[in-house]
Amino acid sequence: MDDFRESQSKELKELGHIALNTSLLSDLLEQAYPVIKDRVEIGFADLTSEVKSVRGTLQAILVALVVIAIILLMK
């Protein structure tokens, strides 16, 4: 009977630790969520600006190639 009580006591302690850890993780997530959200939004904005920059560069290269092709065709 003592073994049963000891195992029950250990299991209850483990469950208590799990509940405490879950609570702490939940609190940390609630605190970190706004920061993570802001960083993701900033990263997305940076990525969008990079894509626009690359797209602009590629368009400029394409225009230059078209102008060169037109000049070569006119000769």
Coordinates of C-alpha atoms in Angstrom, one line a residue:
M1 CA 0.0 0.0 0.0
D2 CA 2.9 2.3 0.7
D3 CA 4.3 1.7 -2.7
F4 CA 1.0 2.7 -4.3
R5 CA 0.9 5.9 -2.2
E6 CA 4.4 6.8 -3.2
S7 CA 3.8 6.2 -6.8
Q8 CA 0.6 8.3 -6.6
S9 CA 2.5 11.0 -4.8
K10 CA 5.2 11.0 -7.5
E11 CA 2.6 11.1 -10.3
L12 CA 0.8 14.0 -8.6
K13 CA 4.1 15.9 -8.2
E14 CA 5.0 15.3 -11.9
L15 CA 1.5 16.5 -12.9
G16 CA 2.0 19.6 -10.8
H17 CA 5.3 20.3 -12.5
I18 CA 3.8 19.8 -15.9
A19 CA 0.9 22.1 -15.1
L20 CA 3.3 24.8 -13.8
N21 CA 5.5 24.5 -16.9
T22 CA 2.5 24.7 -19.1
S23 CA 1.3 27.8 -17.3
L24 CA 4.8 29.4 -17.5
L25 CA 5.0 28.6 -21.3
S26 CA 1.6 30.0 -21.8
D27 CA 2.5 33.2 -20.0
L28 CA 5.8 33.5 -22.0
L29 CA 3.9 33.0 -25.3
E30 CA 1.4 35.7 -24.4
Q31 CA 4.2 38.1 -23.7
A32 CA 6.3 37.1 -26.7
Y33 CA 3.4 37.1 -29.2
P34 CA 3.3 40.8 -29.9
V35 CA 7.1 40.9 -30.4
I36 CA 7.0 37.9 -32.7
K37 CA 4.1 39.4 -34.7
D38 CA 5.9 42.7 -35.1
R39 CA 9.1 41.0 -36.2
V40 CA 7.2 38.9 -38.8
E41 CA 5.4 42.0 -40.1
I42 CA 8.7 43.9 -40.3
G43 CA 10.4 40.9 -42.1
F44 CA 7.5 40.7 -44.5
A45 CA 7.7 44.4 -45.2
D46 CA 11.5 44.1 -45.8
L47 CA 10.9 41.1 -48.1
T48 CA 8.2 43.0 -50.0
S49 CA 10.5 46.0 -50.5
E50 CA 13.3 43.6 -51.7
V51 CA 11.0 42.0 -54.2
K52 CA 10.0 45.4 -55.5
S53 CA 13.6 46.5 -55.7
V54 CA 14.6 43.3 -57.6
R55 CA 11.5 43.6 -59.9
G56 CA 12.5 47.2 -60.6
T57 CA 16.1 46.2 -61.4
L58 CA 14.9 43.4 -63.7
Q59 CA 12.5 45.7 -65.5
A60 CA 15.4 48.2 -66.1
I61 CA 17.6 45.4 -67.5
L62 CA 14.7 44.2 -69.7
V63 CA 14.2 47.8 -71.0
A64 CA 17.9 48.1 -71.7
L65 CA 17.9 44.8 -73.6
V66 CA 14.9 45.8 -75.6
V67 CA 16.5 49.1 -76.5
I68 CA 19.7 47.3 -77.5
A69 CA 17.7 44.8 -79.6
I70 CA 15.9 47.6 -81.4
I71 CA 19.1 49.4 -82.1
L72 CA 20.7 46.2 -83.5
L73 CA 17.6 45.5 -85.6
M74 CA 17.6 49.0 -87.1
K75 CA 21.2 48.6 -88.3

